[in-house]
Short mmCIF file of C-alpha atoms and ligand atoms in Angstrom, two decimals:
data_model
loop_
_atom_site.label_atom_id
_atom_site.label_comp_id
_atom_site.label_asym_id
_atom_site.label_seq_id
_atom_site.Cartn_x
_atom_site.Cartn_y
_atom_site.Cartn_z
CA MET A 1 10.04 19.00 -25.66
CA ILE A 2 11.11 15.72 -23.92
CA TYR A 3 14.03 14.41 -26.05
CA VAL A 4 17.52 14.50 -25.25
CA CYS A 5 19.40 15.90 -28.36
CA ASN A 6 22.97 15.85 -29.49
CA ARG A 7 25.03 18.88 -30.37
CA GLU A 8 23.58 18.91 -33.81
CA GLY A 9 19.91 18.84 -32.34
CA ALA A 10 19.34 15.34 -33.47
CA ILE A 11 16.95 13.32 -31.33
CA VAL A 12 18.92 10.67 -29.41
CA THR A 13 16.60 9.06 -26.71
CA ILE A 14 13.32 9.58 -24.95
CA PRO A 15 14.95 9.60 -21.38
CA VAL A 16 13.30 7.44 -18.54
CA PHE A 17 12.71 10.66 -16.59
CA LYS A 18 12.00 14.39 -17.39
CA PRO A 19 10.90 16.93 -15.20
CA LEU A 20 8.17 19.28 -16.27
CA LEU A 21 9.55 22.61 -16.15
CA GLU A 22 7.45 25.30 -17.75
CA ASN A 23 7.22 29.22 -17.95
CA ASP A 24 5.33 29.40 -14.77
CA ASP A 25 8.10 27.45 -12.90
CA MET A 26 10.93 29.70 -14.28
CA LYS A 27 8.88 32.76 -13.25
CA ALA A 28 8.41 31.40 -9.89
CA CYS A 29 12.09 30.83 -9.51
CA GLN A 30 12.95 34.28 -10.88
CA GLU A 31 10.60 35.85 -8.06
CA ALA A 32 12.26 33.74 -5.36
CA LEU A 33 15.61 34.90 -6.28
CA THR A 34 14.57 38.53 -6.83
CA MET A 35 13.12 38.45 -3.31
CA GLY A 36 16.68 37.70 -2.15
CA TRP A 37 15.80 35.47 0.97
CA LEU A 38 17.49 32.19 -0.01
CA GLY A 39 17.40 29.92 3.19
CA MET A 40 14.39 28.63 5.31
CA GLY A 41 11.48 31.35 4.69
CA SER A 42 8.06 32.34 3.70
CA TYR A 43 7.63 29.72 0.65
CA VAL A 44 8.65 26.91 2.76
CA GLY A 45 5.75 27.85 5.24
CA GLU A 46 3.58 28.13 2.20
CA PHE A 47 4.63 24.91 0.58
CA GLU A 48 4.13 22.95 4.27
CA ARG A 49 0.51 24.35 4.30
CA ARG A 50 -0.24 23.66 0.49
CA LEU A 51 1.10 19.96 0.86
CA ARG A 52 -1.05 19.54 4.12
CA ASP A 53 -4.27 20.71 2.19
CA PHE A 54 -3.30 18.59 -0.75
CA ILE A 55 -2.80 15.52 1.01
CA GLU A 56 -6.06 16.15 3.05
CA ALA A 57 -4.49 15.98 6.63
CA SER A 58 -5.89 18.83 8.50
CA ASP A 59 -5.21 16.81 11.56
CA ARG A 60 -1.66 16.14 10.88
CA HIS A 61 1.73 18.38 10.65
CA VAL A 62 3.89 18.64 7.57
CA VAL A 63 7.44 19.52 7.88
CA ALA A 64 9.57 20.39 4.60
CA VAL A 65 13.21 19.33 4.33
CA SER A 66 16.10 19.30 1.85
CA THR A 67 15.93 15.64 0.31
CA GLY A 68 13.96 12.46 0.89
CA HIS A 69 16.88 10.97 2.46
CA ALA A 70 17.21 13.69 5.17
CA ALA A 71 13.21 12.92 5.72
CA LEU A 72 14.09 9.31 6.10
CA HIS A 73 16.88 10.05 8.62
CA LEU A 74 14.86 12.39 10.67
CA ALA A 75 11.86 9.94 10.69
CA LEU A 76 14.03 7.26 12.11
CA LEU A 77 15.64 9.56 14.89
CA LEU A 78 12.06 10.77 15.63
CA ALA A 79 11.15 7.12 16.06
CA GLY A 80 13.85 6.82 18.43
CA VAL A 81 16.02 4.46 16.29
CA GLY A 82 19.56 4.52 17.20
CA PRO A 83 22.97 2.30 17.61
CA GLY A 84 21.92 -1.37 18.45
CA ASP A 85 18.52 -1.13 16.92
CA GLU A 86 17.07 -2.91 13.70
CA VAL A 87 14.96 -1.23 11.20
CA ILE A 88 12.88 -3.53 8.83
CA THR A 89 12.63 -2.72 5.21
CA PRO A 90 12.43 -4.48 1.79
CA SER A 91 15.83 -5.32 0.09
CA PHE A 92 14.02 -4.06 -3.10
CA ASN A 93 14.11 -0.44 -2.20
CA ASN A 94 15.94 2.77 -2.87
CA VAL A 95 19.36 2.61 -1.04
CA ALA A 96 18.48 6.07 0.27
CA ASP A 97 16.40 3.95 2.96
CA LEU A 98 19.24 1.66 3.93
CA GLN A 99 21.81 4.46 4.17
CA ALA A 100 19.11 6.58 6.36
CA ILE A 101 19.19 3.44 8.88
CA LYS A 102 22.84 3.06 8.79
CA ALA A 103 23.16 7.05 9.31
CA THR A 104 21.27 6.22 12.95
CA GLY A 105 23.71 3.81 13.74
CA ALA A 106 21.13 1.03 13.48
CA ASP A 107 21.12 -2.00 11.46
CA PRO A 108 18.77 -2.67 8.34
CA VAL A 109 17.16 -5.96 8.30
CA LEU A 110 15.82 -6.93 4.96
CA CYS A 111 12.70 -8.62 3.93
CA ASP A 112 10.96 -9.75 0.82
CA VAL A 113 8.23 -7.97 -1.31
CA ASP A 114 4.79 -9.02 -2.58
CA PRO A 115 5.15 -10.62 -6.09
CA VAL A 116 2.25 -8.61 -7.48
CA THR A 117 2.77 -5.00 -5.85
CA LEU A 118 6.49 -5.40 -5.61
CA SER A 119 5.95 -3.61 -2.22
CA ILE A 120 6.76 -4.90 1.14
CA ASP A 121 5.26 -8.34 2.10
CA PRO A 122 3.88 -8.14 5.54
CA ALA A 123 4.39 -11.70 6.27
CA SER A 124 8.04 -11.42 5.47
CA ALA A 125 8.26 -8.40 7.54
CA ALA A 126 6.75 -10.09 10.29
CA GLU A 127 9.00 -13.10 10.31
CA VAL A 128 12.24 -11.04 11.00
CA ILE A 129 10.74 -9.08 13.76
CA GLY A 130 13.17 -9.82 16.70
CA PRO A 131 14.08 -7.96 20.15
CA ARG A 132 16.29 -5.27 18.49
CA THR A 133 13.26 -4.31 15.95
CA LYS A 134 12.48 -0.39 16.47
CA ALA A 135 10.84 0.32 13.15
CA ILE A 136 9.34 -0.84 9.76
CA ILE A 137 9.96 1.49 6.75
CA ALA A 138 7.27 0.43 4.26
CA MET A 139 7.45 1.53 0.61
CA ASP A 140 4.89 2.06 -2.12
CA TYR A 141 6.40 0.71 -5.26
CA ALA A 142 5.93 2.60 -8.51
CA CYS A 143 2.38 2.45 -9.24
CA HIS A 144 1.27 0.19 -6.19
CA ILE A 145 0.24 0.85 -2.56
CA CYS A 146 1.21 -1.39 0.18
CA SER A 147 -1.30 -3.29 2.42
CA HIS A 148 -1.14 -0.39 5.07
CA ARG A 149 -3.91 -1.70 7.24
CA GLN A 150 -2.01 -5.02 7.54
CA LEU A 151 1.20 -3.44 8.27
CA GLN A 152 -0.24 -0.90 10.86
CA ALA A 153 -1.82 -3.92 12.58
CA LEU A 154 1.54 -5.73 12.57
CA ALA A 155 3.32 -2.68 13.85
CA GLY A 156 0.86 -2.03 16.67
CA GLN A 157 0.85 -5.80 17.67
CA HIS A 158 4.71 -5.42 18.40
CA GLY A 159 5.06 -1.68 19.40
CA LEU A 160 6.81 -0.54 16.45
CA ARG A 161 6.83 2.67 14.52
CA LEU A 162 5.72 2.66 10.90
CA ILE A 163 7.49 4.98 8.58
CA HIS A 164 5.66 5.26 5.11
CA ASP A 165 8.05 5.93 2.39
CA ALA A 166 5.77 7.58 0.00
CA ALA A 167 8.40 8.80 -2.46
CA HIS A 168 6.76 6.94 -5.32
CA SER A 169 2.97 7.44 -4.18
CA PHE A 170 2.73 11.46 -3.89
CA GLY A 171 -0.71 12.28 -5.02
CA SER A 172 -2.22 8.83 -4.81
CA SER A 173 -4.90 7.51 -2.58
CA HIS A 174 -5.36 4.34 -0.70
CA SER A 175 -9.06 3.45 0.02
CA LYS A 176 -10.19 6.93 -0.76
CA MET A 177 -7.70 8.25 1.68
CA LYS A 178 -4.84 10.54 0.40
CA VAL A 179 -1.36 9.00 0.82
CA GLY A 180 0.10 11.08 3.63
CA SER A 181 -2.92 11.42 5.59
CA PHE A 182 -3.35 8.08 7.22
CA SER A 183 0.38 6.62 8.20
CA ASP A 184 2.21 7.14 11.57
CA ILE A 185 4.98 8.90 9.90
CA THR A 186 4.89 9.60 6.12
CA MET A 187 7.79 10.75 4.00
CA PHE A 188 7.84 12.30 0.52
CA SER A 189 10.81 13.09 -1.93
CA PHE A 190 10.47 16.00 -4.67
CA ASP A 191 14.16 15.18 -6.05
CA PRO A 192 14.77 16.01 -9.70
CA ILE A 193 13.15 12.99 -11.00
CA LYS A 194 10.05 12.41 -8.82
CA THR A 195 6.51 13.25 -9.82
CA ILE A 196 6.74 16.84 -8.58
CA THR A 197 10.28 18.43 -7.95
CA CYS A 198 11.77 20.90 -5.90
CA ILE A 199 15.01 20.34 -7.54
CA ASP A 200 15.89 18.55 -4.33
CA GLY A 201 13.41 18.51 -1.26
CA GLY A 202 11.41 16.29 0.78
CA ALA A 203 8.68 16.39 3.61
CA LEU A 204 7.66 14.44 6.62
CA VAL A 205 4.01 14.30 7.76
CA VAL A 206 3.61 13.46 11.50
CA ARG A 207 0.65 13.28 14.00
CA THR A 208 1.62 15.78 16.89
CA GLU A 209 2.73 19.24 16.99
CA ALA A 210 5.43 18.04 19.59
CA GLU A 211 6.90 15.65 16.96
CA ALA A 212 7.08 18.50 14.21
CA GLU A 213 8.54 20.90 16.52
CA TRP A 214 11.43 18.45 17.20
CA LEU A 215 11.75 17.97 13.31
CA ARG A 216 11.66 21.94 12.69
CA GLU A 217 14.67 22.17 14.82
CA ALA A 218 16.41 18.99 13.89
CA ARG A 219 16.42 20.29 10.23
CA LEU A 220 18.04 23.60 11.31
CA ILE A 221 20.92 22.33 13.25
CA GLY A 222 18.99 22.17 16.16
CA MET A 223 18.17 25.98 16.55
CA ARG A 224 14.87 26.67 18.30
CA GLN A 225 13.90 29.20 15.99
CA PRO A 226 10.38 30.43 16.01
CA SER A 227 8.98 29.22 12.90
CA ALA A 228 6.72 32.01 12.70
CA VAL A 229 9.50 34.30 12.39
CA LEU A 230 11.25 32.37 9.75
CA TYR A 231 7.97 32.05 7.75
CA ARG A 232 8.11 35.97 7.66
CA ASN A 233 11.70 35.71 6.40
CA GLN A 234 13.06 37.10 9.55
CA ARG A 235 15.26 35.28 12.21
CA SER A 236 16.17 35.59 15.72
CA TRP A 237 19.61 35.76 16.90
CA THR A 238 18.87 34.42 20.13
CA TYR A 239 17.91 30.70 20.39
CA ASP A 240 18.39 27.56 22.24
CA VAL A 241 19.82 24.40 20.97
CA SER A 242 18.52 21.23 23.09
CA HIS A 243 19.32 18.41 20.61
CA ILE A 244 20.79 16.86 17.64
CA GLY A 245 20.42 18.73 14.49
CA PHE A 246 21.31 18.79 10.75
CA ARG A 247 21.31 21.29 7.80
CA TYR A 248 18.22 19.51 6.36
CA HIS A 249 15.84 22.46 5.87
CA LEU A 250 14.26 23.37 2.51
CA ALA A 251 15.62 26.45 1.05
CA ASN A 252 12.90 29.25 -0.42
CA LEU A 253 13.84 28.69 -3.75
CA HIS A 254 13.57 25.05 -3.82
CA ALA A 255 10.01 25.57 -1.91
CA VAL A 256 8.80 28.03 -4.50
CA LEU A 257 9.43 25.57 -7.34
CA GLY A 258 7.23 22.77 -5.29
CA LEU A 259 4.53 25.39 -5.24
CA SER A 260 4.59 25.85 -8.66
CA GLN A 261 4.59 22.31 -9.27
CA LEU A 262 1.74 21.76 -6.98
CA ASN A 263 -0.36 24.00 -9.11
CA LYS A 264 -0.36 21.54 -12.09
CA ILE A 265 -0.47 18.07 -10.12
CA GLU A 266 -3.77 17.28 -11.61
CA ARG A 267 -2.42 17.55 -15.12
CA ILE A 268 0.64 15.64 -14.24
CA SER A 269 -1.61 13.19 -12.52
CA GLU A 270 -3.75 12.82 -15.38
CA THR A 271 -1.40 12.55 -18.19
CA ARG A 272 0.83 10.07 -16.25
CA GLN A 273 -2.31 8.04 -15.61
CA LYS A 274 -3.12 8.24 -19.30
CA SER A 275 0.51 7.08 -20.53
CA CYS A 276 0.47 4.24 -18.01
CA ARG A 277 -2.99 3.12 -19.15
CA TYR A 278 -1.83 3.29 -22.97
CA TYR A 279 1.34 1.11 -22.25
CA THR A 280 -0.82 -1.59 -20.54
CA GLU A 281 -3.27 -1.62 -23.27
CA ARG A 282 -0.81 -1.84 -26.26
CA LEU A 283 1.55 -4.47 -24.36
CA ASN A 284 -0.95 -6.59 -22.59
CA ASP A 285 -0.83 -9.38 -25.43
CA ILE A 286 3.02 -9.97 -25.19
CA GLU A 287 3.12 -13.09 -23.21
CA GLU A 288 6.84 -12.54 -22.41
CA LEU A 289 6.18 -9.40 -20.55
CA THR A 290 4.86 -8.89 -16.89
CA LEU A 291 3.12 -5.56 -16.51
CA PRO A 292 2.00 -3.82 -13.56
CA GLN A 293 -1.39 -5.16 -12.11
CA THR A 294 -3.37 -2.14 -11.88
CA ASP A 295 -5.77 -0.08 -13.50
CA PHE A 296 -4.31 3.19 -12.11
CA THR A 297 -7.46 4.28 -10.62
CA ASP A 298 -6.57 6.85 -7.67
CA ILE A 299 -3.00 6.27 -8.58
CA THR A 300 -0.39 9.09 -9.67
CA PRO A 301 2.21 6.83 -11.09
CA PHE A 302 5.65 7.56 -10.56
CA ILE A 303 7.24 4.90 -12.85
CA TYR A 304 6.09 2.43 -15.32
CA TYR A 305 7.92 -0.81 -15.33
CA VAL A 306 8.04 -4.08 -17.05
CA ARG A 307 9.39 -7.42 -16.35
CA VAL A 308 11.25 -9.25 -18.74
CA GLN A 309 12.92 -12.64 -18.70
CA ALA A 310 16.22 -12.22 -16.89
CA ALA A 311 18.21 -13.79 -19.65
CA ARG A 312 16.90 -11.43 -22.34
CA ARG A 313 17.04 -8.28 -19.97
CA GLN A 314 20.26 -6.93 -21.28
CA GLU A 315 19.31 -7.56 -24.90
CA PHE A 316 16.01 -5.98 -24.26
CA ARG A 317 17.33 -2.96 -22.96
CA GLU A 318 19.78 -2.70 -25.91
CA HIS A 319 17.02 -2.96 -28.58
CA LEU A 320 15.14 -0.24 -26.94
CA HIS A 321 18.22 1.91 -26.61
CA ALA A 322 18.72 1.15 -30.55
CA LYS A 323 15.12 2.55 -31.26
CA GLY A 324 15.68 5.76 -29.11
CA VAL A 325 14.14 4.48 -26.09
CA ASP A 326 16.27 4.91 -22.87
CA THR A 327 15.50 2.48 -20.11
CA GLY A 328 16.44 2.07 -16.31
CA ILE A 329 16.67 -0.66 -13.44
CA HIS A 330 14.66 0.26 -10.20
CA TRP A 331 16.17 -1.39 -8.49
CA GLN A 332 19.34 -3.40 -7.71
CA PRO A 333 18.42 -5.12 -4.67
CA GLY A 334 20.28 -3.67 -1.39
CA HIS A 335 21.65 -7.09 -0.52
CA TRP A 336 23.46 -7.21 -3.66
CA PHE A 337 25.60 -4.07 -2.51
CA SER A 338 28.71 -4.94 -0.76
CA PHE A 339 27.91 -2.41 2.06
CA PHE A 340 24.78 -4.27 2.85
CA LYS A 341 25.55 -7.95 1.82
CA GLU A 342 25.78 -8.97 5.73
CA ALA A 343 22.44 -7.67 6.51
CA ARG A 344 19.96 -10.02 8.58
CA ARG A 345 17.22 -10.92 6.16
CA SER A 346 14.27 -13.34 5.49
CA ASP A 347 13.83 -15.39 2.32
CA LEU A 348 14.59 -12.88 -0.49
CA SER A 349 13.23 -15.18 -3.39
CA VAL A 350 10.65 -12.72 -4.90
CA THR A 351 13.43 -9.95 -4.73
CA GLU A 352 16.16 -12.02 -6.18
CA GLN A 353 13.94 -12.73 -9.42
CA ILE A 354 12.52 -9.09 -9.68
CA GLY A 355 15.99 -7.82 -9.35
CA ARG A 356 17.03 -9.64 -12.60
CA GLU A 357 13.75 -8.85 -14.45
CA ILE A 358 12.73 -5.18 -13.82
CA VAL A 359 13.10 -2.54 -16.43
CA THR A 360 11.77 0.93 -16.08
CA VAL A 361 10.43 2.46 -19.44
CA PRO A 362 10.10 6.17 -19.93
CA LEU A 363 7.25 8.18 -18.11
CA HIS A 364 7.13 11.75 -18.07
CA SER A 365 4.34 14.60 -16.88
CA ALA A 366 3.05 15.76 -20.13
CA MET A 367 4.27 12.64 -22.59
CA SER A 368 2.83 13.10 -26.01
CA GLY A 369 1.07 10.12 -28.01
CA LYS A 370 4.13 10.21 -30.39
CA ASP A 371 6.31 9.66 -27.41
CA THR A 372 4.24 6.71 -25.78
CA ASP A 373 3.88 5.13 -29.24
CA GLN A 374 7.58 5.17 -29.94
CA VAL A 375 7.95 3.35 -26.74
CA VAL A 376 5.27 0.76 -27.42
CA HIS A 377 6.69 0.05 -31.06
CA ALA A 378 10.10 -0.37 -29.76
CA ILE A 379 9.09 -3.07 -27.18
CA ARG A 380 6.68 -4.90 -29.43
CA SER A 381 9.40 -5.02 -32.17
CA PHE A 382 11.60 -6.80 -29.65
CA PHE A 383 9.29 -9.60 -29.15
CA HIS A 384 8.14 -9.39 -32.93
CA ALA A 385 4.66 -8.68 -31.71
C1 PLP B 1 13.94 9.01 -4.32
C2 PLP B 1 13.43 8.20 -3.01
C3 PLP B 1 14.05 8.23 -1.84
C4 PLP B 1 15.09 9.37 -1.67
O1 PLP B 1 14.63 10.50 -1.97
P1 PLP B 1 15.70 11.60 -2.23
O2 PLP B 1 15.05 13.07 -2.33
O3 PLP B 1 16.48 11.34 -3.64
O4 PLP B 1 16.86 11.81 -1.15
C5 PLP B 1 13.64 7.39 -0.90
N1 PLP B 1 12.75 6.43 -1.18
C6 PLP B 1 12.29 6.13 -2.50
C7 PLP B 1 11.51 4.96 -2.69
C8 PLP B 1 12.65 6.92 -3.44
O5 PLP B 1 12.24 6.66 -4.66
#
């Protein structure tokens, strides 16, 4: 069932997002609650191992944390970012990235996105590299993957750390390599609306055991608790604290939900691909619409977006809503927010345009043909197509 109903049970709208929560997910959560070890524990260790296997990164280390925002904050600290430093990221990004940069005391520097992938434009990022630049955060948007090879070359050339925000691309591949397996530092989010959910959760993938060890302490208010002990649902009462830390660990209950979601990632991936391909096939002939330019091969899509003429966007969204189809906006560009309006930036003309045209339409893991049809009909009727 994927509808939001009113009190009388009448269908109101098809929501933009809807987590796939089934009996096995409920059962897994019940088992974790019955076990009674709610904090960092065995399920967290198991989730990290399963994530590492899934992203085919046997030479990397996975550390699970409480949110994607926490993952970004820790990634930046790990990269040595602090007060007085600058971090380059697209203005067209989740505000969590900008806030994570602010949380370290550094300043976000905003660059533009590529007009096709709506992901970071390496040339625009290169333009704003300065003496204070410490890192770049590159984010794969919706169903696109950014030019990672070009970005790695750019970061290498300037001695910068490269943080890969893969909140949208969990389960996707890039040149046949799984996202998470090839970047300097990768972060994932498993929040309520992401492709798989831990209710709230995130993860970091790093290259070295020393980096992983620092993260394991930083997520547990700095406590040097031996992970092996925690992963057995035990704890040590004596430990050292040698650096900054936060309460950013993943809870056992949340990890068990992530494990149960991972069991069905193939089905999740396939149904999302199928719905996206159907949208593109049925909407391609509408000249007033710009659709994602991808055939979704090797992609586990997070959202499906369309671009409509800025002047008609509000009307378009209202029409869809009247037809029982909810829509979203991902995103309002960062430099439009009062907190970030002074941020140093490159030319942002693509971002300015995208920010006024972008509309997210419903995409869920297990969407029926009836639902995608309702969305397609609602869109076609707006354009009298
Ligand atoms: C969701 C998201 C985040 C933040 O993750 P949370 O788990 O919600 O904190 C960061 N970046 C992108 C691109 C996201 O979509």
